[in-house]
Each structure stands twice: as structure tokens, then as C-alpha cells.
C-alpha angles and dihedrals in degrees: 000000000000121000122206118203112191125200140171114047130129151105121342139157126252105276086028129118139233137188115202123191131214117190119189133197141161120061097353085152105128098007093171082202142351125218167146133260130174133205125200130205103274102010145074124290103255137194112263099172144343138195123185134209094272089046109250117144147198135182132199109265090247085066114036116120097024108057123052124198116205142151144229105207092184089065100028093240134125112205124198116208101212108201135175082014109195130197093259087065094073110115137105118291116230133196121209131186110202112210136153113304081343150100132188126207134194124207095259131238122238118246111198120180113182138130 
């Protein structure tokens, strides 16, 4: 079992930034890739960003150039630096854990960009 702890949402204006967290515990052994999904009122959950375990990345194109995925190994966490948040980037903020014939889940945090 893996568990997926998600901070740092909240509440920001258009143009503002935002750093979730995501801390993991448990049995992270052999985690193929770590990453993030949203979910928007009314739609799928989609991939935002994904980092696997040799550290190679890669973002939705509604996202690229504003979002950045990374790691800290020493305290088992992925972070995602949300910057120029629009609108459209309210959802919930999930985080996912990619093993072997398994996925993790946290909870999610709620991302709410609004004036």
C-alpha cells in the first residue's frame, strides 16, 4: 500500500501561483512514475503532469510552460509549481502513484482560480 497526502491548494487570483505537495509513505519501492491529475466540475479526471522514477517528465499541453513537476527523494514528495494560473485551471488536484498492476490515489486538494 502506498498513501498520497496532498497540500497546498486553495484559493488564487488569475496570473497567481500556486505549489502543491504531495508526500507519500507506505510501500513507494518500485513507484514506475509519480504524478498529478485534475478534475473539473463536470469533466474526467486528466493527466496534468508525471514524473517517473528516472526523472523524465511530461505535462498536458494546457499546461506546458507554466507548471513544473519535480521530487524530493530525501522526503518521499513531488511537488507541482503551478504558475499564470487561469480559471480554467480550477479542479481538484489529484495526486497518483504508478506501480506495477497499481495505482494510488490521494484524496485530492481543491485549486480554485477566480477575481
Amino acid at each position: 500500500q502506498v498513501q498520497l497526502v496532498e497540500s497546498g491548494g486553495g484559493w488564487v487570483q488569475p496570473g497567481g501561483s500556486l505549489r502543491l505537495s504531495c508526500a507519500a509513505s507506505g510501500s513507494i519501492f518500485n513507484v514506475n512514475a509519480m504524478g498529478w491529475y485534475r478534475q473539473a466540475p463536470g469533466k474526467e479526471r486528466e493527466l496534468v503532469a508525471r514524473i517517473t522514477s528516472g526523472g523524465s517528465t511530461n505535462y498536458a499541453d494546457s499546461v506546458k510552460g507554466r507548471f513544473t513537476i519535480s521530487r524530493d527523494n530525501t522526503k518521499n514528495t513531488v511537488y507541482l509549481q503551478m504558475n499564470s494560473l487561469k480559471p480554467e485551471d480550477t479542479a481538484v488536484y489529484y495526486c497518483n502513484a504508478n506501480k506495477p498492476y497499481m495505482d494510488y490515489w490521494g484524496k485530492g486538494t481543491l485549486v480554485t482560480v477566480s477575481s
